[in-house]
Tab-separated table of C-alpha atoms and ligand atoms in Angstrom:
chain	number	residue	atom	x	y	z
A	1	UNK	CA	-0.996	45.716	-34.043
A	2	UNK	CA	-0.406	47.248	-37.351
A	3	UNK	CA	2.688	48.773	-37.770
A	4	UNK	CA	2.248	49.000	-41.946
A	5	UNK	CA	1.649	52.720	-41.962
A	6	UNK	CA	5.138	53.038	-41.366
A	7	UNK	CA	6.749	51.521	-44.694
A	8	UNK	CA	10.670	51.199	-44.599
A	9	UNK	CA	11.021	53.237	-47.518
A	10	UNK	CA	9.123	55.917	-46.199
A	11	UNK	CA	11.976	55.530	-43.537
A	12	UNK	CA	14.687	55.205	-45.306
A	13	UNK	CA	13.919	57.997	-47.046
A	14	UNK	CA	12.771	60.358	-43.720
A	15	UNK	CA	16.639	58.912	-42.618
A	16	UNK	CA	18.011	60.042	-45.388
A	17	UNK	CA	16.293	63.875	-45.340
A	18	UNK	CA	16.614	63.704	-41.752
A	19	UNK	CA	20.379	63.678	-41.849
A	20	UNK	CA	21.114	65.909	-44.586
A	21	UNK	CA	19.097	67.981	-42.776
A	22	UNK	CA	21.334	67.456	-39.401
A	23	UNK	CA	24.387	68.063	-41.592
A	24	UNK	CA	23.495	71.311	-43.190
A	25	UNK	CA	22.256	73.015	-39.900
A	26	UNK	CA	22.139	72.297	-36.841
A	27	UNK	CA	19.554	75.336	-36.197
A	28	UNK	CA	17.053	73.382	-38.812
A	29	UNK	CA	17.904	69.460	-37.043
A	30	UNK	CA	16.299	70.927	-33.852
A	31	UNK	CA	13.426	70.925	-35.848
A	32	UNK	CA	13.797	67.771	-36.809
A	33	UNK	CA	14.667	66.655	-32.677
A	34	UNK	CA	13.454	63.542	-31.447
A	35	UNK	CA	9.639	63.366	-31.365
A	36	UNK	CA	6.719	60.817	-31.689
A	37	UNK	CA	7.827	60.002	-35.622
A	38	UNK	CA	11.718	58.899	-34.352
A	39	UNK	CA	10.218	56.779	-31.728
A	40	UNK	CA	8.249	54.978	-33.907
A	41	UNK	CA	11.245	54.578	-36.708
A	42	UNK	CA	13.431	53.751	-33.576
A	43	UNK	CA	11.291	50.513	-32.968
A	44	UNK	CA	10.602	49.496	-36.882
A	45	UNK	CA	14.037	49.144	-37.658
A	46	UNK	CA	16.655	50.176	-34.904
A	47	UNK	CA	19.762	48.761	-37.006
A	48	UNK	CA	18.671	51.610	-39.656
A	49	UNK	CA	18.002	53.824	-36.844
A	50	UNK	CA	21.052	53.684	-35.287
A	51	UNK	CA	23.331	54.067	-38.770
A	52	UNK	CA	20.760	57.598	-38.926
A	53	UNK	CA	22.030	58.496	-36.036
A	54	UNK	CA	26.014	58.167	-37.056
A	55	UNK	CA	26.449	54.666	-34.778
A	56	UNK	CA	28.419	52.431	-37.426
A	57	UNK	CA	29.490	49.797	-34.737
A	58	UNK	CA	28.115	46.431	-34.255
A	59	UNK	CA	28.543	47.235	-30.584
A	60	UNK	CA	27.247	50.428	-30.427
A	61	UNK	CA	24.335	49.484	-32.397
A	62	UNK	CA	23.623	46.926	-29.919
A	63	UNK	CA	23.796	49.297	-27.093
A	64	UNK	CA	21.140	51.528	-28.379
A	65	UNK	CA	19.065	48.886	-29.751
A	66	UNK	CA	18.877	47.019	-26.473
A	67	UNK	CA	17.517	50.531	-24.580
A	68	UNK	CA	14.009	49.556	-26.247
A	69	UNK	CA	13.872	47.003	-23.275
A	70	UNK	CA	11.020	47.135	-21.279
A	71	UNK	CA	11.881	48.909	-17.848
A	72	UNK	CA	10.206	50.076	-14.985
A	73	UNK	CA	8.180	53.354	-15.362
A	74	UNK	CA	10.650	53.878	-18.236
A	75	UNK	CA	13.464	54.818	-16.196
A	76	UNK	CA	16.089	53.274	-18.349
A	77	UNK	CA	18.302	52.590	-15.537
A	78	UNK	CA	21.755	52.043	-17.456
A	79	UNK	CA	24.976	53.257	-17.839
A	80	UNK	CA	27.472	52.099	-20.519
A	81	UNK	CA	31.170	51.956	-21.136
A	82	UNK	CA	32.260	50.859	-23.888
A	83	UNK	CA	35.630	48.735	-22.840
A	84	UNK	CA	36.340	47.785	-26.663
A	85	UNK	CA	34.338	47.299	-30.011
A	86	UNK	CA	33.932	43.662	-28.697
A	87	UNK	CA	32.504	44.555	-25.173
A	88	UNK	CA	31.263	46.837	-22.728
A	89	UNK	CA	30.258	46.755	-19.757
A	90	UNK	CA	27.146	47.877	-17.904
A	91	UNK	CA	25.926	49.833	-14.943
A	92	UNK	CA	22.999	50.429	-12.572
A	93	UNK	CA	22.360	54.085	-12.559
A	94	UNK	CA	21.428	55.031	-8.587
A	95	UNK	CA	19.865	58.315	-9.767
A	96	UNK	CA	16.658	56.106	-11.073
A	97	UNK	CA	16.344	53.775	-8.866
A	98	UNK	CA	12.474	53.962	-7.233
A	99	UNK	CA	13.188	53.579	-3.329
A	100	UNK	CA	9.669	53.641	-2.270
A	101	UNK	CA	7.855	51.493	-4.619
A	102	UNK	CA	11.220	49.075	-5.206
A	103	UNK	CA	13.068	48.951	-1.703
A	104	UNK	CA	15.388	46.408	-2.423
A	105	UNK	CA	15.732	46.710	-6.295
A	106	UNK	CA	14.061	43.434	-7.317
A	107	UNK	CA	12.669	45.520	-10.082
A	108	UNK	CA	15.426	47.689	-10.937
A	109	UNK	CA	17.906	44.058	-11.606
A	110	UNK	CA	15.171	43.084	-13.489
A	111	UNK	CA	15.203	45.690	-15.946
A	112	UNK	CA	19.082	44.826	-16.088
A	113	UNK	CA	17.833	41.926	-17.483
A	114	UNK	CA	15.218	42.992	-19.703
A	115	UNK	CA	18.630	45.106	-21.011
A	116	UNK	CA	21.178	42.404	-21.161
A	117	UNK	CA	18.537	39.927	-22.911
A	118	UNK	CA	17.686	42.280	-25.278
A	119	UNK	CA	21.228	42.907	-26.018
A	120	UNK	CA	21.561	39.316	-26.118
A	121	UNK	CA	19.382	38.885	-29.382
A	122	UNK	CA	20.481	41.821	-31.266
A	123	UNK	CA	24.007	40.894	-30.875
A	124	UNK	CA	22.992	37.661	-32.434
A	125	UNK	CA	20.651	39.076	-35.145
A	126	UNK	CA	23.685	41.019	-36.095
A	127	UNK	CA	25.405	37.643	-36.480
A	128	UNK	CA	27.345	37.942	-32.731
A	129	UNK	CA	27.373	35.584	-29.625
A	130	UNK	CA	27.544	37.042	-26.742
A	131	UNK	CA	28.833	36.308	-23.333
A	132	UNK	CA	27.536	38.100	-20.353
A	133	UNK	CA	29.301	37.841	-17.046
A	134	UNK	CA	27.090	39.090	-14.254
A	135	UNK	CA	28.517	40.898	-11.504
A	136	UNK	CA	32.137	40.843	-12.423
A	137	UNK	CA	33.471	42.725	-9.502
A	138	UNK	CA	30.778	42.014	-7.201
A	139	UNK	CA	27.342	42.980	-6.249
A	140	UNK	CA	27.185	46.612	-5.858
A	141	UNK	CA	25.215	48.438	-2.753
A	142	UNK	CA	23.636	51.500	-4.147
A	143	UNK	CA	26.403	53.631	-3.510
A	144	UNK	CA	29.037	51.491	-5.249
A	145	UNK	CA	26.603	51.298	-8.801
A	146	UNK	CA	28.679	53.207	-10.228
A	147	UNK	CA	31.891	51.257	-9.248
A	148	UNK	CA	30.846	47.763	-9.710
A	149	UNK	CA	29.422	46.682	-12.726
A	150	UNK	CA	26.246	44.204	-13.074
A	151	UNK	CA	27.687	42.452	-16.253
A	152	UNK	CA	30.102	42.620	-18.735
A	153	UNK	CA	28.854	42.075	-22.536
A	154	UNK	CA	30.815	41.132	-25.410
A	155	UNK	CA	30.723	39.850	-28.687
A	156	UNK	CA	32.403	37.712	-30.675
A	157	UNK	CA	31.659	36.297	-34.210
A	158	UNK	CA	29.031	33.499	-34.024
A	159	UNK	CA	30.335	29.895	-34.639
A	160	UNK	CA	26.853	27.800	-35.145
A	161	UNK	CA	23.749	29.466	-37.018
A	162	UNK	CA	21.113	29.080	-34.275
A	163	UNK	CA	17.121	30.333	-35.035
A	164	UNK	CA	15.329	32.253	-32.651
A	165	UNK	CA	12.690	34.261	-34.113
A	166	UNK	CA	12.217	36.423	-30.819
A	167	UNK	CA	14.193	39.651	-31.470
A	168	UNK	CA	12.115	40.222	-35.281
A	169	UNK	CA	9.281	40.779	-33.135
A	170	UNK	CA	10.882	43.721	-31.582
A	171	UNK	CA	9.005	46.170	-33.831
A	172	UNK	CA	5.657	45.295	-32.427
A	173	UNK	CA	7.044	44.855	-28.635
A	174	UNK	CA	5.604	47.188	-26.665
A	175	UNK	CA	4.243	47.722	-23.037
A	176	UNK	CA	0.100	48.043	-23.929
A	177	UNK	CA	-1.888	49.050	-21.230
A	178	UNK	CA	-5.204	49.785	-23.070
A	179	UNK	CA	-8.585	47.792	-22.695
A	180	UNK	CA	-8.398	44.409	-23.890
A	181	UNK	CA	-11.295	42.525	-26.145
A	182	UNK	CA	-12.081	39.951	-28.130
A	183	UNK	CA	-11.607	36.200	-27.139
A	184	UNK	CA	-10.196	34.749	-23.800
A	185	UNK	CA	-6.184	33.368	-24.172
A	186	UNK	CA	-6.573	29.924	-24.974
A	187	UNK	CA	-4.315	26.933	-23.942
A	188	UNK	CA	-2.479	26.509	-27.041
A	189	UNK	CA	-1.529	30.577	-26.946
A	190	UNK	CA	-0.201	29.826	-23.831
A	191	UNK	CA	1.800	26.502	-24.740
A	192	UNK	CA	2.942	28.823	-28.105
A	193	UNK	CA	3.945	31.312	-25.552
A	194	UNK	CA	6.065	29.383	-23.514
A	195	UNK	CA	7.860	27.194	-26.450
A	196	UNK	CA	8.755	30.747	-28.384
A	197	UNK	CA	9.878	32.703	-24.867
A	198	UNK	CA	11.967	28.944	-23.920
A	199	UNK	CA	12.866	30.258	-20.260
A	200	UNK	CA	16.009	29.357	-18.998
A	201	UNK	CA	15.134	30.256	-15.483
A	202	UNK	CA	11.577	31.592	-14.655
A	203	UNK	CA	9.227	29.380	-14.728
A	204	UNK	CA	6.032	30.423	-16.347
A	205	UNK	CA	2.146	30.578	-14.821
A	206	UNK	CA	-0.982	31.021	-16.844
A	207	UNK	CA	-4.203	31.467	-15.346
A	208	UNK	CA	-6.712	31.108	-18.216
A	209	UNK	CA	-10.609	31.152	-18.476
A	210	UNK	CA	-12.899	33.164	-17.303
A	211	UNK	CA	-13.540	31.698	-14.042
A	212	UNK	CA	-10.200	30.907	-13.573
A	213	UNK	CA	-9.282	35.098	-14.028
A	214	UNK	CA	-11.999	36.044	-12.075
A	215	UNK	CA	-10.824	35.638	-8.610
A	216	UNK	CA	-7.329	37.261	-8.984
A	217	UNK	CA	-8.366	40.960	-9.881
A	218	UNK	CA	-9.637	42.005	-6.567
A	219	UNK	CA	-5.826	41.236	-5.681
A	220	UNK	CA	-4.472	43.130	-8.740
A	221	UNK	CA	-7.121	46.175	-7.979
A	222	UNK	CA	-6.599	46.553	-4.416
A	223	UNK	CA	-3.391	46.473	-4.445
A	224	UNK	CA	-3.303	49.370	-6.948
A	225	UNK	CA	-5.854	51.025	-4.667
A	226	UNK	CA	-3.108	50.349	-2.262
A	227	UNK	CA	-0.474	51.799	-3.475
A	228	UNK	CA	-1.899	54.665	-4.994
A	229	UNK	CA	-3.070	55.984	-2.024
A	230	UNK	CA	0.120	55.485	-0.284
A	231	UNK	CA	2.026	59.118	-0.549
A	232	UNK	CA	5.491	58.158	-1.130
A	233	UNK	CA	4.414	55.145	-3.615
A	234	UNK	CA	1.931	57.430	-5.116
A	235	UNK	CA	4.436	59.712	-5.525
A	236	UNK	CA	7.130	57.984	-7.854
A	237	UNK	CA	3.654	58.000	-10.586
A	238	UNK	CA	3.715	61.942	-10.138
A	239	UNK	CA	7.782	62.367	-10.408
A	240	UNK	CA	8.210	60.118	-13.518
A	241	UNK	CA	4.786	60.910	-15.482
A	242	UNK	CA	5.046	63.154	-18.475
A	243	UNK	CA	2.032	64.894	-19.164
A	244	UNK	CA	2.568	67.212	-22.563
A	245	UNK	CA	4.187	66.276	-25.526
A	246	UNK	CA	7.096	68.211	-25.438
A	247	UNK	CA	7.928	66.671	-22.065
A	248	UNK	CA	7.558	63.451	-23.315
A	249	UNK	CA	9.828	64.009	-26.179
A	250	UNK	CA	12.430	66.638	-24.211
A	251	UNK	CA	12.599	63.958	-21.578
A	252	UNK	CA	12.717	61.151	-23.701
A	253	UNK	CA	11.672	58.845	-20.322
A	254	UNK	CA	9.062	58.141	-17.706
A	255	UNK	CA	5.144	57.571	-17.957
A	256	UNK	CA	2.348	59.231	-19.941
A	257	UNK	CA	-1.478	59.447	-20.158
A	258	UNK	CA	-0.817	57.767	-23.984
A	259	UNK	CA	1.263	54.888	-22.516
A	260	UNK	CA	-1.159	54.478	-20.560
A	261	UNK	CA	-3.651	53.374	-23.555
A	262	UNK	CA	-5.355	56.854	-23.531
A	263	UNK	CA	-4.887	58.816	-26.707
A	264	UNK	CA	-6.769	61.176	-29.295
A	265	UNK	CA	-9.644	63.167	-28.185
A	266	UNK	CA	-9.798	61.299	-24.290
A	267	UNK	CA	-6.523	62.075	-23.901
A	268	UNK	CA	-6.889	65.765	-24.730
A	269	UNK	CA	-9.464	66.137	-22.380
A	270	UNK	CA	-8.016	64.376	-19.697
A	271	UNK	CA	-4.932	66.557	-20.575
A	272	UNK	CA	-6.624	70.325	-20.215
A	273	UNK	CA	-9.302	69.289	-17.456
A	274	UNK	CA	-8.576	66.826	-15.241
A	275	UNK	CA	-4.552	65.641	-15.276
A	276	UNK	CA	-2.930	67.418	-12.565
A	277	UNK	CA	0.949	66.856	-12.245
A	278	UNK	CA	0.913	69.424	-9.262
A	279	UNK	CA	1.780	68.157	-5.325
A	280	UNK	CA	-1.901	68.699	-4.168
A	281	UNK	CA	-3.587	67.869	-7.629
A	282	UNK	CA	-2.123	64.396	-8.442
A	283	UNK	CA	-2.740	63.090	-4.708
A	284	UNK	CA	-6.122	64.722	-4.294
A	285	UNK	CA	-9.135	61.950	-4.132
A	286	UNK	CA	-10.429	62.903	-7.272
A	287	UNK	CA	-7.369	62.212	-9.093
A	288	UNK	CA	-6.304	59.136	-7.588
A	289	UNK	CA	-9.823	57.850	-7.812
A	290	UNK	CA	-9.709	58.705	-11.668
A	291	UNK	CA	-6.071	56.935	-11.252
A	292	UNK	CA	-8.103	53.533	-9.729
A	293	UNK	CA	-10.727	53.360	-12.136
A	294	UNK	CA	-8.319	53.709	-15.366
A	295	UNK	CA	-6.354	50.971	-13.710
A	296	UNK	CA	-10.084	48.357	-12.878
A	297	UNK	CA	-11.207	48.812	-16.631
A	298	UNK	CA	-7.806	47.596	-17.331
A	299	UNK	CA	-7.814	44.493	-15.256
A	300	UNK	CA	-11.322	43.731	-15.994
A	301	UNK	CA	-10.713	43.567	-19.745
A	302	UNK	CA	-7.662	40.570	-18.934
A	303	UNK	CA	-8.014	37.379	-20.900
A	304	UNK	CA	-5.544	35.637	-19.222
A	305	UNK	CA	-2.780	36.261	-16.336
A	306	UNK	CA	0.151	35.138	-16.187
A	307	UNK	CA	3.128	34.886	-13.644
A	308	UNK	CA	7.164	34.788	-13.947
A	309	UNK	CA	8.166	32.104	-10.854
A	310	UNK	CA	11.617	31.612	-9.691
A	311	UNK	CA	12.688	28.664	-6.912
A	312	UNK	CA	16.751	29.741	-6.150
A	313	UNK	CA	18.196	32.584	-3.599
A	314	UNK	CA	15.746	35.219	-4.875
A	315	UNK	CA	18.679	37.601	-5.138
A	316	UNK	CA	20.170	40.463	-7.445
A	317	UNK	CA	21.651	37.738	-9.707
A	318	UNK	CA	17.990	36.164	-9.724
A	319	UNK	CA	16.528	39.003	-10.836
A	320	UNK	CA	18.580	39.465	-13.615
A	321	UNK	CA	17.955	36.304	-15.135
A	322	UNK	CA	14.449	36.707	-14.413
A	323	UNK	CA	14.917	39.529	-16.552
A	324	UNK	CA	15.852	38.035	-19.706
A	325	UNK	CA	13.865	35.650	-20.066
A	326	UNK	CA	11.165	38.548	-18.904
A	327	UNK	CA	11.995	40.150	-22.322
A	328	UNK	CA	12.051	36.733	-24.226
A	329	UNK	CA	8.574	36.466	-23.090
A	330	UNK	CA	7.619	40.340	-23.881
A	331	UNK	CA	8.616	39.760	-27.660
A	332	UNK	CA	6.870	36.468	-27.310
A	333	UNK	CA	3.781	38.040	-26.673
A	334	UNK	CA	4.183	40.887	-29.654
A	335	UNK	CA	5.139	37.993	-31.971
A	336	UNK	CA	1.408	36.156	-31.645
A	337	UNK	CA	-0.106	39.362	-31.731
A	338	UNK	CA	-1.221	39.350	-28.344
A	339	UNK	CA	-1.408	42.339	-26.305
A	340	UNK	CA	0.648	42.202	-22.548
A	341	UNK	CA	1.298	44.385	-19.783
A	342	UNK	CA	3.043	43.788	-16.473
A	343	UNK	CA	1.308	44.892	-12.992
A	344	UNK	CA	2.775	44.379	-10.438
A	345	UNK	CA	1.331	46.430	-7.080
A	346	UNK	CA	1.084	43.370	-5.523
A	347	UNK	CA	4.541	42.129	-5.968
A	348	UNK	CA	6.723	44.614	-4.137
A	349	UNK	CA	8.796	44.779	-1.377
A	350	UNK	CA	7.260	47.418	1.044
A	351	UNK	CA	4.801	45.685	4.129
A	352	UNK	CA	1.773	47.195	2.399
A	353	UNK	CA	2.159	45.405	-0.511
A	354	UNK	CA	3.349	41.710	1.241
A	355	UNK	CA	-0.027	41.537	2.649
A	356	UNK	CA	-1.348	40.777	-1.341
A	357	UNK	CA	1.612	38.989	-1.840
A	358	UNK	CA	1.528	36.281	0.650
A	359	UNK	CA	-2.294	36.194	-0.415
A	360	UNK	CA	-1.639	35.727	-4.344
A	361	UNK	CA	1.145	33.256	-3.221
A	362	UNK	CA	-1.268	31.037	-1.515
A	363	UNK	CA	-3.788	30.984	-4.434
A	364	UNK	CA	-1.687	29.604	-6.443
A	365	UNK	CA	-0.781	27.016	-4.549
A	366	UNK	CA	3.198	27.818	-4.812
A	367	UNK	CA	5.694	26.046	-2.731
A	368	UNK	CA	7.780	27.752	0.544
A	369	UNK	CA	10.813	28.756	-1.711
A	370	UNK	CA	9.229	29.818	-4.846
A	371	UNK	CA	8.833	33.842	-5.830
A	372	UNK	CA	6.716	35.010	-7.744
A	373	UNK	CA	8.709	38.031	-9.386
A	374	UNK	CA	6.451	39.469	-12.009
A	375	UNK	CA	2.786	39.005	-13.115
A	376	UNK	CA	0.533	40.596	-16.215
A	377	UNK	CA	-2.443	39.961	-17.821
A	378	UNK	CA	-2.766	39.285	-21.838
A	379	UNK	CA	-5.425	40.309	-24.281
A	380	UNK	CA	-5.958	41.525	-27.753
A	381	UNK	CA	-5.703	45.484	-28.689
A	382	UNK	CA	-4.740	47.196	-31.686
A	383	UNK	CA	-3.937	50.506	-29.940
A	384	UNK	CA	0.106	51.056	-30.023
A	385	UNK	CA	2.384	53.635	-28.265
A	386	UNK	CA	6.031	53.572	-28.860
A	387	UNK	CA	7.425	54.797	-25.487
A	388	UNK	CA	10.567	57.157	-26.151
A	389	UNK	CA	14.549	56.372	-24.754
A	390	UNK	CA	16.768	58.895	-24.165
A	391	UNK	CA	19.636	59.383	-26.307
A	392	UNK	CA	22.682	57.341	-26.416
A	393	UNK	CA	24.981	60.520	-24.624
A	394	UNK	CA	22.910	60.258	-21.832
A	395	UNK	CA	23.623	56.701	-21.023
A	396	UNK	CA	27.005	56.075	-22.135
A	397	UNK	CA	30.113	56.877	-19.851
B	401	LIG	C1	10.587	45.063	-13.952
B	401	LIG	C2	9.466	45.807	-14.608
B	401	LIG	C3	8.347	46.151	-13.874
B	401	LIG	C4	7.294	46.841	-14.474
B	401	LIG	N1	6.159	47.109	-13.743
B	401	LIG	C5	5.111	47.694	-14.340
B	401	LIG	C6	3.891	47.881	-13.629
B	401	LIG	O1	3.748	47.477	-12.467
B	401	LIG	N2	2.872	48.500	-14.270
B	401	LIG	C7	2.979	48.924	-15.562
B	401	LIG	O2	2.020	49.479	-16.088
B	401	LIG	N3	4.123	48.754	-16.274
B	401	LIG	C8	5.172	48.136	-15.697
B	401	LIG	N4	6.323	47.914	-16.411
B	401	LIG	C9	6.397	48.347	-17.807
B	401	LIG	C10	7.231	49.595	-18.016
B	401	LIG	O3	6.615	50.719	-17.423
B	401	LIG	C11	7.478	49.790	-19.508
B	401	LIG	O4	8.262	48.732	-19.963
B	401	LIG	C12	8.157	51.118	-19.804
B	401	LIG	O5	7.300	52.180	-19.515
B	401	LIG	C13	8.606	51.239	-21.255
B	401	LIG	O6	7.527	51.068	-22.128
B	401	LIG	P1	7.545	49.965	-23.279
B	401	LIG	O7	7.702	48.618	-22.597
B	401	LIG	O8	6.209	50.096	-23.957
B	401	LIG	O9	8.680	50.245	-24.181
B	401	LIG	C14	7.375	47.212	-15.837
B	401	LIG	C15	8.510	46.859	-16.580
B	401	LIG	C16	9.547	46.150	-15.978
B	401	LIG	C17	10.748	45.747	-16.779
């Protein structure tokens, strides 16, 4: 992925304009509002970003760094209060949780994780340990999220210089879901993977070679099929996608036709004659069938699978650390160039879906107690899409 377009002087210097811009008018910083361009500085250097933005703390840089986590459907899930300038503590937010597709909120803990891992390494490239203490008041039902808190973070000055390239990777991080190419994943990726991600409690699965791939994308397609036509689970797609710019950038959240690895000319086309975010439009055949066959060219073009195994309670603390290593692995995969995206239809708790489950399961051979909590295949692809998070306001209470 090549990121050198963007040179950190250009951004320094679009910082620099950007906020004597904000401080002259506010009328004129509108114009200047977050759009594609922040997005993109956002991810090349978010330290820099977040001193553009006025956030001088360690902590509070932290905080906003760690929102470029991946998350599910980019529903950035969090809530923050800040306790001191050494630690703060986080919540679930129960207005984006995704019921239908995520009944019991396997995914939604995850994507705590994916948070408090990420938070994890920029405290510590900003020369911070960090302690996180899950559940310090108890695991919350989804009416008490915003009572009990699923960790508290903080920081304190590091003692031993310890290496871990993971978080520089950051930059090129992202979730691709374009059509992959070029040669299959080979062993020694897959060893490289695992030594730079160094999973403290997932245990990693890679299903490499051709033959090998082959037989696991019916299970990946039709469980898409699946769930897209499924009206409730089809449904979440429609509530969270974004479809024009503006949305994308006003909403600063959710799904879009260019996360989706569709950009440029397809993706203005797609845009004015086919993409319909109405009721009857998005869950008419022609869309969802249009929906399916985005999703097979996808899986077809995988050069290796992989899947994130746990053998404990399978529970909300689980999932967490599931989670973070989940992110360890994500930068990982950005830091040998490779591209990655997570699927995971046939992972989730509704009955429709535990009928590819159980199957998957059984193909790889796993034992009684272990879960498999996430899977995604891996490829090569130069295409990039920096994903927009909303602004710190929204998430901090
Ligand atoms: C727990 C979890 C589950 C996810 N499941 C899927 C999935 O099934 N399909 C998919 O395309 N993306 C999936 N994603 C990726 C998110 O949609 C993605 O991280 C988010 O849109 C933000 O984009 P970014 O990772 O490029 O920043 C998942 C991410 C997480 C953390």
């Amino acid at each position: 992925m090549n990121h050198s377009f963007f040179s950190r002087k250009k951004f320094i210097s679009k910082v620099f304009q950007t906020s004597a811009i904000f401080s002259l008018s506010p009328v004129l910083g509108k114009l200047y509002a977050y759009g594609k361009e922040e997005s993109l500085m956002f991810r090349q250097d978010p330290f820099l970003y977040a001193e553009s933005l006025g956030l001088k703390k360690t902590l509070e840089k932290i905080i906003l760094t760690a929102t470029l986590s991946p998350n599910s459907h980019n529903t950035q899930p969090w809530k923050i209060k800040i306790e001191s300038d050494s630690s703060f503590l986080l919540y679930g937010d129960e207005n984006r949780t995704l019921p239908a597709i995520d009944p019991i909120n396997r995914q939604f803990y995850h994507t705590q994780g994916t948070y408090l891992g990420l938070a994890k390494l920029a405290a510590a490239a900003q020369g911070y340990d960090s302690k996180i203490s899950l559940f310090p008041k108890g695991i919350p039902s989804t009416k008490q999220m915003n009572v009990l808190p699923v960790a508290r973070f903080q920081i304190s000055p590091r003692k031993q210089q310890t290496q871990d390239p993971l978080f520089s990777f950051l930059p090129k991080r992202q979730m691709n879901r374009s059509e992959y190419s070029g040669d299959w994943i080979t062993e020694d990726e897959s060893k490289e993977l695992e030594s730079l991600t160094s999973p403290s409690s997932i245990q990693l699965k890679f299903i490499l070679g051709e033959d090998r791939i082959q037989p696991y994308l019916p299970f990946l397609i039709n469980s898409f099929a699946m769930e897209t036509n499924l009206k409730a689970q089809n449904e979440v797609t429609r509530v969270w996608f974004r479809k024009e710019s503006e949305d994308v950038y006003s909403k600063r959240d959710g799904l879009s036709l260019e996360g989706n690895g569709i950009s440029g000319l397809k993706a203005w086309v797609a845009k004015k004659f086919f993409l319909d975010l109405s009721y009857e439009g998005w869950h008419s055949e022609a869309s969802k069938n249009a929906s399916i066959d985005l999703f097979k060219s996808q899986a077809k073009s995988s050069k290796g699978l992989v899947f994130f195994i746990t053998k404990g309670n399978d529970d909300a603390k689980e999932w967490i650390q599931t989670g973070m290593d989940f992110m360890r692995f994500t930068l990982a995969a950005a830091g040998k160039d490779l591209a990655f995206h997570t699927m995971n239809q046939a992972l989730e708790d509704y009955p429709e879906s535990s009928v590819f489950y159980n199957e998957i399961k059984s193909k790889l051979g796993l034992q009684k107690k272990e879960r498999i909590q996430l899977l995604g295949r891996l490829g090569r692809s130069d295409y990039h899409y920096e994903s927009p998070r909303r602004d710190l306001k929204e998430i901090l209470i």
